[in-house]
Amino acid sequence: MKSIITDKKECYVCGTTYNLHEHHIFEGTGKRKISEREGLKLWLCGRHHNLSNEGVHFNKGLDKELKVLGETKWCEINNKTPEDFIKIMGRNYL
């Protein structure tokens, strides 16, 4: 998995290496493909992905935190601005 967020194969939230799922930070029409291409993904354990109410797919706070992280890291690595991010994702999450 290519990720600009982390190079560790462990849950980004809790650090476990058990039951890992690849999570695309941005989803929806075309955004999953962009996340794949740009490395906007990370590992989450089942609990923090989609197997409990703590999971990013049910926890709006965690979802927002990861989107802010993804946008911030993308801008930093690519020497781009939030306006550039809007051009590829359609909106700003900061």
mmCIF file of C-alpha atoms in Angstrom:
data_model
loop_
_atom_site.group_PDB
_atom_site.id
_atom_site.type_symbol
_atom_site.label_atom_id
_atom_site.label_comp_id
_atom_site.label_asym_id
_atom_site.label_seq_id
_atom_site.Cartn_x
_atom_site.Cartn_y
_atom_site.Cartn_z
ATOM 1 C CA MET A 1 0.000 0.000 0.000
ATOM 2 C CA LYS A 2 1.347 3.415 -0.943
ATOM 3 C CA SER A 3 0.536 5.977 1.747
ATOM 4 C CA ILE A 4 1.771 9.525 2.246
ATOM 5 C CA ILE A 5 0.514 9.374 5.848
ATOM 6 C CA THR A 6 2.536 6.481 7.253
ATOM 7 C CA ASP A 7 4.866 3.705 6.217
ATOM 8 C CA LYS A 8 3.948 1.477 9.172
ATOM 9 C CA LYS A 9 1.566 -1.449 8.717
ATOM 10 C CA GLU A 10 -0.358 -0.851 11.916
ATOM 11 C CA CYS A 11 -3.640 0.781 12.897
ATOM 12 C CA TYR A 12 -3.143 4.519 12.684
ATOM 13 C CA VAL A 13 -5.383 5.033 15.728
ATOM 14 C CA CYS A 14 -4.323 2.347 18.213
ATOM 15 C CA GLY A 15 -1.152 0.820 16.746
ATOM 16 C CA THR A 16 -2.319 -2.793 16.636
ATOM 17 C CA THR A 17 -1.157 -4.996 13.787
ATOM 18 C CA TYR A 18 -4.163 -7.338 14.112
ATOM 19 C CA ASN A 19 -7.099 -7.396 11.644
ATOM 20 C CA LEU A 20 -5.905 -4.472 9.508
ATOM 21 C CA HIS A 21 -8.030 -2.849 6.816
ATOM 22 C CA GLU A 22 -6.799 -0.462 4.144
ATOM 23 C CA HIS A 23 -8.755 2.792 4.503
ATOM 24 C CA HIS A 24 -9.085 5.371 1.730
ATOM 25 C CA ILE A 25 -9.411 8.711 3.517
ATOM 26 C CA PHE A 26 -11.607 10.228 0.831
ATOM 27 C CA GLU A 27 -14.495 8.233 -0.590
ATOM 28 C CA GLY A 28 -17.354 8.792 -2.954
ATOM 29 C CA THR A 29 -17.630 9.530 -6.632
ATOM 30 C CA GLY A 30 -14.092 9.420 -7.980
ATOM 31 C CA LYS A 31 -12.505 10.340 -4.654
ATOM 32 C CA ARG A 32 -11.510 6.762 -3.808
ATOM 33 C CA LYS A 33 -9.475 6.589 -7.048
ATOM 34 C CA ILE A 34 -7.848 9.926 -6.234
ATOM 35 C CA SER A 35 -7.057 8.693 -2.711
ATOM 36 C CA GLU A 36 -5.458 5.599 -4.246
ATOM 37 C CA ARG A 37 -3.420 7.597 -6.748
ATOM 38 C CA GLU A 38 -2.286 10.248 -4.257
ATOM 39 C CA GLY A 39 -1.522 7.877 -1.366
ATOM 40 C CA LEU A 40 -4.309 9.274 0.788
ATOM 41 C CA LYS A 41 -4.891 6.068 2.696
ATOM 42 C CA LEU A 42 -3.734 4.317 5.835
ATOM 43 C CA TRP A 43 -4.194 1.162 7.863
ATOM 44 C CA LEU A 44 -6.964 0.879 10.442
ATOM 45 C CA CYS A 45 -7.888 -2.137 12.555
ATOM 46 C CA GLY A 46 -11.418 -3.457 12.158
ATOM 47 C CA ARG A 47 -12.542 -1.655 15.312
ATOM 48 C CA HIS A 48 -11.341 1.716 14.024
ATOM 49 C CA HIS A 49 -12.436 1.098 10.430
ATOM 50 C CA ASN A 50 -15.938 -0.342 10.196
ATOM 51 C CA LEU A 51 -16.556 -3.025 12.826
ATOM 52 C CA SER A 52 -17.656 -0.817 15.744
ATOM 53 C CA ASN A 53 -19.156 2.573 16.503
ATOM 54 C CA GLU A 54 -15.579 3.765 17.075
ATOM 55 C CA GLY A 55 -14.839 3.108 13.397
ATOM 56 C CA VAL A 56 -14.158 5.940 11.000
ATOM 57 C CA HIS A 57 -17.256 5.046 8.963
ATOM 58 C CA PHE A 58 -19.462 5.759 12.001
ATOM 59 C CA ASN A 59 -17.401 8.289 13.952
ATOM 60 C CA LYS A 60 -17.660 11.724 12.305
ATOM 61 C CA GLY A 61 -14.947 13.180 14.534
ATOM 62 C CA LEU A 62 -12.401 10.549 13.509
ATOM 63 C CA ASP A 63 -13.439 10.864 9.863
ATOM 64 C CA LYS A 64 -12.900 14.637 9.961
ATOM 65 C CA GLU A 65 -9.555 14.222 11.770
ATOM 66 C CA LEU A 66 -8.264 11.868 9.075
ATOM 67 C CA LYS A 67 -9.497 14.119 6.263
ATOM 68 C CA VAL A 68 -7.719 17.129 7.798
ATOM 69 C CA LEU A 69 -4.590 15.006 8.212
ATOM 70 C CA GLY A 70 -4.773 13.816 4.604
ATOM 71 C CA GLU A 71 -5.241 17.279 3.162
ATOM 72 C CA THR A 72 -2.525 18.788 5.354
ATOM 73 C CA LYS A 73 -0.019 16.061 4.472
ATOM 74 C CA TRP A 74 -0.876 16.235 0.749
ATOM 75 C CA CYS A 75 -0.339 20.004 0.664
ATOM 76 C CA GLU A 76 2.912 19.688 2.622
ATOM 77 C CA ILE A 77 4.415 16.879 0.517
ATOM 78 C CA ASN A 78 3.389 18.391 -2.812
ATOM 79 C CA ASN A 79 4.175 21.993 -1.846
ATOM 80 C CA LYS A 80 0.572 22.921 -2.681
ATOM 81 C CA THR A 81 -2.132 25.062 -1.120
ATOM 82 C CA PRO A 82 -5.632 24.197 0.115
ATOM 83 C CA GLU A 83 -6.895 25.794 -3.094
ATOM 84 C CA ASP A 84 -4.883 23.233 -5.084
ATOM 85 C CA PHE A 85 -6.420 20.487 -2.955
ATOM 86 C CA ILE A 86 -9.899 21.786 -3.775
ATOM 87 C CA LYS A 87 -9.050 21.413 -7.467
ATOM 88 C CA ILE A 88 -8.533 17.656 -7.095
ATOM 89 C CA MET A 89 -11.043 16.839 -4.304
ATOM 90 C CA GLY A 90 -13.742 19.435 -4.871
ATOM 91 C CA ARG A 91 -13.599 20.859 -1.361
ATOM 92 C CA ASN A 92 -11.409 21.852 1.549
ATOM 93 C CA TYR A 93 -11.460 19.941 4.848
ATOM 94 C CA LEU A 94 -9.300 22.292 6.931
#
